[in-house]
PDB file of C-alpha atoms in Angstrom:
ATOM      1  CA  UNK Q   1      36.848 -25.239 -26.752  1.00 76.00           C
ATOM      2  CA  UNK Q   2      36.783 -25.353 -22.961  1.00 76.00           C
ATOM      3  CA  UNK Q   3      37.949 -21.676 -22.774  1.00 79.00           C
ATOM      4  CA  UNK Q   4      35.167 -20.683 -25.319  1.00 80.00           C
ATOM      5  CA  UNK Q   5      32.897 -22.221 -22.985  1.00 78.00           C
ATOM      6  CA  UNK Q   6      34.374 -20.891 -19.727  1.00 76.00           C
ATOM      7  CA  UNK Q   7      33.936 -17.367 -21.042  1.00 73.00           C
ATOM      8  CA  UNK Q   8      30.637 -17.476 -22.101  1.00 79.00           C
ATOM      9  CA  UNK Q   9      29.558 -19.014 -18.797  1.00 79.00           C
ATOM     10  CA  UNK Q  10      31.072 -16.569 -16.932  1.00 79.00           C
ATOM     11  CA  UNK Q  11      29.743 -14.236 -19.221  1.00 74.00           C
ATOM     12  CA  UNK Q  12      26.585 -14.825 -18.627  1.00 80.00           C
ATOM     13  CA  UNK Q  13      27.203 -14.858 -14.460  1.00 75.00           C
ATOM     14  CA  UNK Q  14      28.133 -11.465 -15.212  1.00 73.00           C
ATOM     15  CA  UNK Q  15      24.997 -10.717 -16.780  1.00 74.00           C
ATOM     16  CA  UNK Q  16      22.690 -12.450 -14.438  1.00 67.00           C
ATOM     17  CA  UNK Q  17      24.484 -10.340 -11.697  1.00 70.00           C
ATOM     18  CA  UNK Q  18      24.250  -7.104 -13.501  1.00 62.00           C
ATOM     19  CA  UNK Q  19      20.330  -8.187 -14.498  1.00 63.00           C
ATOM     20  CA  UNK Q  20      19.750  -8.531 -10.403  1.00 64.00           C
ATOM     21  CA  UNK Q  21      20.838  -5.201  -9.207  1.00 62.00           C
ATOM     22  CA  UNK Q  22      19.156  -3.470 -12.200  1.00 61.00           C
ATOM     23  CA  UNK Q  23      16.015  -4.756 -11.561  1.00 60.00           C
ATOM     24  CA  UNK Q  24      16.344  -4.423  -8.081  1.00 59.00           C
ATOM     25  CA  UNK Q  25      17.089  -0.485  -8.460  1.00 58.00           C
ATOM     26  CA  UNK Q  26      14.122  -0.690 -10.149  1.00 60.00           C
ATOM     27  CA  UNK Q  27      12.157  -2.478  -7.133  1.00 60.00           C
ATOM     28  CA  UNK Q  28      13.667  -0.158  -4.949  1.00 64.00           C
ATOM     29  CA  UNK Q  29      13.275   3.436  -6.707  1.00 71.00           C
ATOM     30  CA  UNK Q  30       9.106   2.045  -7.355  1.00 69.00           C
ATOM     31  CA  UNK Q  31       8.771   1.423  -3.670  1.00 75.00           C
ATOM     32  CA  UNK Q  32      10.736   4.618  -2.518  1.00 82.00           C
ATOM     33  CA  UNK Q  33       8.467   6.661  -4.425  1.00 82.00           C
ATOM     34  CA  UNK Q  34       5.160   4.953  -2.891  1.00 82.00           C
ATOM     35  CA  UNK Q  35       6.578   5.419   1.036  1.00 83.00           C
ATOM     36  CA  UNK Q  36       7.357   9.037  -0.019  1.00 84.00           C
ATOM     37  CA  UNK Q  37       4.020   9.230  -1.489  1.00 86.00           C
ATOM     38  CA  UNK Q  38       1.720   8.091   1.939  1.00 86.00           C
ATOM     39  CA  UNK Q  39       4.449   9.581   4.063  1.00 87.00           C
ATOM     40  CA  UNK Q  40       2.230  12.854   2.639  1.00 90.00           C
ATOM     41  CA  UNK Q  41      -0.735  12.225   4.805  1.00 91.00           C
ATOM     42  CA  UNK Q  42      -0.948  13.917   8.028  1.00 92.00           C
ATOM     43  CA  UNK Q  43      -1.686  12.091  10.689  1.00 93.00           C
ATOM     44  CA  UNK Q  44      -3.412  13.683  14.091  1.00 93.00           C
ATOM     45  CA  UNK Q  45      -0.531  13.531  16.793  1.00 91.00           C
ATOM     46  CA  UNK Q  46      -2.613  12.183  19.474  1.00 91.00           C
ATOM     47  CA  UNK Q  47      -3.162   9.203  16.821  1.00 95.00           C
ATOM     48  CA  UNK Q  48      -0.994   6.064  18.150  1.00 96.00           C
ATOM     49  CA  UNK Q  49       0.282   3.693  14.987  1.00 94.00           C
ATOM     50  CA  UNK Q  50      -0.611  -0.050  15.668  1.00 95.00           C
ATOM     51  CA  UNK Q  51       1.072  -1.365  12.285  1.00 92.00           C
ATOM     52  CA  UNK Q  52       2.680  -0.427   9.404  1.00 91.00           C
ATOM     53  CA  UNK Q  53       3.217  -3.111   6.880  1.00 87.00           C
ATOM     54  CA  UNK Q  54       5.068  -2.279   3.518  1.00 84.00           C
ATOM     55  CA  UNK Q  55       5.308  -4.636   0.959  1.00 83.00           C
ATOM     56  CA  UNK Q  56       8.043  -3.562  -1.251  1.00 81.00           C
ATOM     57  CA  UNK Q  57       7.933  -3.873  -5.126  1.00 76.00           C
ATOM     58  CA  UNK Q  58       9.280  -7.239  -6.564  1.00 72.00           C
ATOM     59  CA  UNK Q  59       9.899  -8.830  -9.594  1.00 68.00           C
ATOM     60  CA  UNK Q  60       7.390 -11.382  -8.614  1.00 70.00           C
ATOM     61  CA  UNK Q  61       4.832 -11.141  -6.239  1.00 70.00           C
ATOM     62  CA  UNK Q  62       3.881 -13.675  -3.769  1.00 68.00           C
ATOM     63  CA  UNK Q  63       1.526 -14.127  -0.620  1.00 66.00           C
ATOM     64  CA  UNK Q  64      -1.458 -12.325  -2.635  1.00 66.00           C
ATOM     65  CA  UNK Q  65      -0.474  -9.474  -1.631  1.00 68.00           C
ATOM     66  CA  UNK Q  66       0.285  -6.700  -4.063  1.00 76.00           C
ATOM     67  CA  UNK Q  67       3.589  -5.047  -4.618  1.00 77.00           C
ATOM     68  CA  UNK Q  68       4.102  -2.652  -3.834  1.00 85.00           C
ATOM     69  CA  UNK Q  69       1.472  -1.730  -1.380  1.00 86.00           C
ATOM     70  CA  UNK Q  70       1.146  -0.214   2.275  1.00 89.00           C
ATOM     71  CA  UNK Q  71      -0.736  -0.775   5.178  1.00 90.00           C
ATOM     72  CA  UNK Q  72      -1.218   1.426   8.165  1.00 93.00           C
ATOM     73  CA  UNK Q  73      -3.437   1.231  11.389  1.00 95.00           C
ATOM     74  CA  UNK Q  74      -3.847   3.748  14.034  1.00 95.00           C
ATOM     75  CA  UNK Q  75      -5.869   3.845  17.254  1.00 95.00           C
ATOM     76  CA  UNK Q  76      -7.302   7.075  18.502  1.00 94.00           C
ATOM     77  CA  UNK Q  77      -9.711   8.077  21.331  1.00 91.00           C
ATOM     78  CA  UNK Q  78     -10.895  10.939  20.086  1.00 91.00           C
ATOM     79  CA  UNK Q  79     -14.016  11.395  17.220  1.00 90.00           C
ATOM     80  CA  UNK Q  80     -13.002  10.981  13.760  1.00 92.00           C
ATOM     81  CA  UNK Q  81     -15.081  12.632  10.889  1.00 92.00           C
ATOM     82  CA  UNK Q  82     -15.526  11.685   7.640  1.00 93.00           C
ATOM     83  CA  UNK Q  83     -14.544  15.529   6.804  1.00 95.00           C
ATOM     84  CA  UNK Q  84     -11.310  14.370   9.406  1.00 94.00           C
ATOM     85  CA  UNK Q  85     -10.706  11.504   6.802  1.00 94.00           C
ATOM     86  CA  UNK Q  86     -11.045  14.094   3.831  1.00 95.00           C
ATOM     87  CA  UNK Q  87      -8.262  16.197   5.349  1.00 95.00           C
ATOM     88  CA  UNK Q  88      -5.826  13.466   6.479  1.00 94.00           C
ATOM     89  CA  UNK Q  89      -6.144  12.667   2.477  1.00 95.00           C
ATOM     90  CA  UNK Q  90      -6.289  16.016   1.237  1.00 95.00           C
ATOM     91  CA  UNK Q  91      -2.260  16.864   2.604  1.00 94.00           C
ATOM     92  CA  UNK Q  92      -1.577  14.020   0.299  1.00 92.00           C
ATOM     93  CA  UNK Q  93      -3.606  15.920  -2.733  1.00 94.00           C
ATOM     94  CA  UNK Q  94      -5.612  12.861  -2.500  1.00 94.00           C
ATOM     95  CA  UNK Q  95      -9.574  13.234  -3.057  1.00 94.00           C
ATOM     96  CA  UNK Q  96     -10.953  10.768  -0.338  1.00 93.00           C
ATOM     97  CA  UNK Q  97     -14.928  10.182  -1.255  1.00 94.00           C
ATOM     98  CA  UNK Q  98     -16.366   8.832   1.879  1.00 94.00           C
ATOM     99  CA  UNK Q  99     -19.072   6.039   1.874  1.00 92.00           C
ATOM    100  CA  UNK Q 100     -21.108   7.567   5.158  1.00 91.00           C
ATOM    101  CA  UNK Q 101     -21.184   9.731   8.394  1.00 90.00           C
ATOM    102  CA  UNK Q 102     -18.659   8.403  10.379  1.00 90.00           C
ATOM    103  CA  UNK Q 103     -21.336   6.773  13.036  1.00 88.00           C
ATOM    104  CA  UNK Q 104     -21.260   3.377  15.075  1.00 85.00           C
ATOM    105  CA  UNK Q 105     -24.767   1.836  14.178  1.00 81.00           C
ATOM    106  CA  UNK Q 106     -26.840   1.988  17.152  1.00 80.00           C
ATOM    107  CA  UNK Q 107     -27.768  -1.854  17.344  1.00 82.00           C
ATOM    108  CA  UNK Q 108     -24.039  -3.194  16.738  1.00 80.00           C
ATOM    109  CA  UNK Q 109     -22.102  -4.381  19.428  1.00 80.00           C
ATOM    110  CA  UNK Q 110     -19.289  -5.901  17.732  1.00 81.00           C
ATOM    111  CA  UNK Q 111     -16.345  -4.572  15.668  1.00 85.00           C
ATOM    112  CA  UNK Q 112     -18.076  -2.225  13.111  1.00 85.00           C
ATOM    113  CA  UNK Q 113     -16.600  -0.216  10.463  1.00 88.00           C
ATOM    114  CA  UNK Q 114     -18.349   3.185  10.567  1.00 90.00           C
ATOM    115  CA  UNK Q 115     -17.300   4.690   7.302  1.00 93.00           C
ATOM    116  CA  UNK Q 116     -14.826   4.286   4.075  1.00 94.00           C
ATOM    117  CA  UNK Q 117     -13.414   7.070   2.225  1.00 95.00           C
ATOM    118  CA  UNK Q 118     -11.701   6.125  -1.207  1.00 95.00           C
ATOM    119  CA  UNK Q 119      -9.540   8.064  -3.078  1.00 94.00           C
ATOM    120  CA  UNK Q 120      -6.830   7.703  -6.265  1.00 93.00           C
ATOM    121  CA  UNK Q 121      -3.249   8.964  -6.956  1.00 92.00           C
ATOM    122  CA  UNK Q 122      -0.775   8.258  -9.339  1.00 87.00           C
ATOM    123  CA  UNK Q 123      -2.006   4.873 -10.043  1.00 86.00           C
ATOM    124  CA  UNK Q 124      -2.869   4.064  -6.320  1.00 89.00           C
ATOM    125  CA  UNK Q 125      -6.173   3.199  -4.802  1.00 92.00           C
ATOM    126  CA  UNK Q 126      -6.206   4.849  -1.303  1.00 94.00           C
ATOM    127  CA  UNK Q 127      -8.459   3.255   1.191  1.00 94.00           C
ATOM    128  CA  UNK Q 128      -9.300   5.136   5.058  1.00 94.00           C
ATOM    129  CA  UNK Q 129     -11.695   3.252   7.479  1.00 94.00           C
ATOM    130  CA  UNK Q 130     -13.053   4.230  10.625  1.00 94.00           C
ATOM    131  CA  UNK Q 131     -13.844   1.187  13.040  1.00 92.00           C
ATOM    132  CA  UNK Q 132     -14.298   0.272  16.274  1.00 89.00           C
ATOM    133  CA  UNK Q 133     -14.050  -3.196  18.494  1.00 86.00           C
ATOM    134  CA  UNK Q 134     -17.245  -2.260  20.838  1.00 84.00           C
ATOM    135  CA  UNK Q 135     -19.113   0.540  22.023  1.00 83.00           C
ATOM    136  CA  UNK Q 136     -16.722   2.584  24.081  1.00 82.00           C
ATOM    137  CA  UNK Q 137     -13.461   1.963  22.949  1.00 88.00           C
ATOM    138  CA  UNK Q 138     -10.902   3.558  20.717  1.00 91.00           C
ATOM    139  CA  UNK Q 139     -11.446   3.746  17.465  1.00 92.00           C
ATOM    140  CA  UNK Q 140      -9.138   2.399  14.559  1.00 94.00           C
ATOM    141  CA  UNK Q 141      -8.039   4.375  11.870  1.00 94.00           C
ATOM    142  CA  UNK Q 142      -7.105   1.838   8.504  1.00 94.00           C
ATOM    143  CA  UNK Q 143      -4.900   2.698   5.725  1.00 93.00           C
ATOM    144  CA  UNK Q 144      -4.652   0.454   2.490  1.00 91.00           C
ATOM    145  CA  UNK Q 145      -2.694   2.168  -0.900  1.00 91.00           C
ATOM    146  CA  UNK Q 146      -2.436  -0.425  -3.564  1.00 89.00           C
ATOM    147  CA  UNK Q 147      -2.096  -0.595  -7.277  1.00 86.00           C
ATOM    148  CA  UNK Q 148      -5.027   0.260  -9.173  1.00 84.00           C
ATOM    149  CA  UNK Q 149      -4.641  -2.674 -11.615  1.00 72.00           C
ATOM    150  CA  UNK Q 150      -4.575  -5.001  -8.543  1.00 52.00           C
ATOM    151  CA  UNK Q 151      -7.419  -3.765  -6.988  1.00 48.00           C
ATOM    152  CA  UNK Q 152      -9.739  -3.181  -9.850  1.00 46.00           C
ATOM    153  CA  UNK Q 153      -9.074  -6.330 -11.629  1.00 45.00           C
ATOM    154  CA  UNK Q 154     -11.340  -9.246 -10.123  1.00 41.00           C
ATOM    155  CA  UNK Q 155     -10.025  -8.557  -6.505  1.00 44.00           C
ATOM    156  CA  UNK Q 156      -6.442  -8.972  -7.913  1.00 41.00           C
ATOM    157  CA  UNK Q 157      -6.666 -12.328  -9.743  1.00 41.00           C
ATOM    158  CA  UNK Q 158      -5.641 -10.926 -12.714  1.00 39.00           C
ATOM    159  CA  UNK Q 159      -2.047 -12.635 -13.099  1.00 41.00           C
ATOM    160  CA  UNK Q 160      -0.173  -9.628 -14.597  1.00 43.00           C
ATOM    161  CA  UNK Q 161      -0.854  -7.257 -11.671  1.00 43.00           C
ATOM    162  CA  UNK Q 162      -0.796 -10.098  -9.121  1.00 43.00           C
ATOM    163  CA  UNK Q 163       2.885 -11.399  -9.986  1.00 44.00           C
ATOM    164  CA  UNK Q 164       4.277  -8.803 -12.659  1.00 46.00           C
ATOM    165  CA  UNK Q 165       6.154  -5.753 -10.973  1.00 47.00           C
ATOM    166  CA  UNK Q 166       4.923  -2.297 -11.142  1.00 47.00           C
ATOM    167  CA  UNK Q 167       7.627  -1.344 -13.305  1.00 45.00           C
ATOM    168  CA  UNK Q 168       6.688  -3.144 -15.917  1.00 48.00           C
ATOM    169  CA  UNK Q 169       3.188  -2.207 -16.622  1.00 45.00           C
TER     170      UNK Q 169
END
């Protein structure tokens, strides 16, 4: 009896194990694609990159942020136009609609975002924004790609896209 039990404990090690590294190709090969995906864009070379966050695809998704998702911010000094914002997207065959001109209001003299440009790809909402700290200095150049489902659903409270890997739906 103790040997029956022994092997079906082990047995089912063995499976947990071989469960992990499944899913975890899966993670991996989900979040490969999305990198590959935004590495697409092209970016201005005078641009300089401030962040670049990546929050690879997991079987359960903590923090509130979505998995997988990426986050990129730039700082240029030179003008950016929304048609600028269009093309960075358009290398990535992604249709950016932007909200405005890319203008500073007049009367602000605080951080102000000067224009949005949304787009969608393969089940990814692409976000570009144009802002600036004050009047004068460099402007910052904000990248967001995140699941659809996430950001659609009640700003991502909907459970199955907040903790349920992209894999699986």
């Amino acid at each position: 009896m103790k040997k029956i039990l022994g092997a079906i404990l082990i047995g089912i090690v063995v499976l947990a194990v071989a469960a992990f590294f499944i899913v975890r190709s899966f993670e991996d090969r989900v979040t490969e694609d999305l990198v590959s995906q935004v590495s697409q864009l092209t970016i201005p070379a005078g641009w300089k990159m401030l962040d670049d966050v990546i929050e690879p695809d997991r079987f359960v998704c903590l923090g509130g942020n979505p998995c997988p998702s990426i986050s990129r911010r730039w700082e240029t000094d030179s003008v950016v136009t929304a048609r600028d914002l269009e093309q960075i997207a358009a290398t990535a065959n992604v249709t950016l609609t932007v909200d405005r001109p890319c203008e500073r209001p007049a009367n602000n003299i605080g951080r102000a975002v000067q224009c949005t440009g949304l787009g969608v790809k393969d089940g990814y909402n692409y976000q570009l924004s144009l802002s600036s700290a004050a009047p004068g200095e460099p402007l910052q150049v904000s990248l967001s790609v995140r699941p659809v489902i996430f950001s659609t659903l009640a700003g991502g409270a909907f459970l199955g896209a907040a903790v349920l890997p992209r894999w699986l739906w």
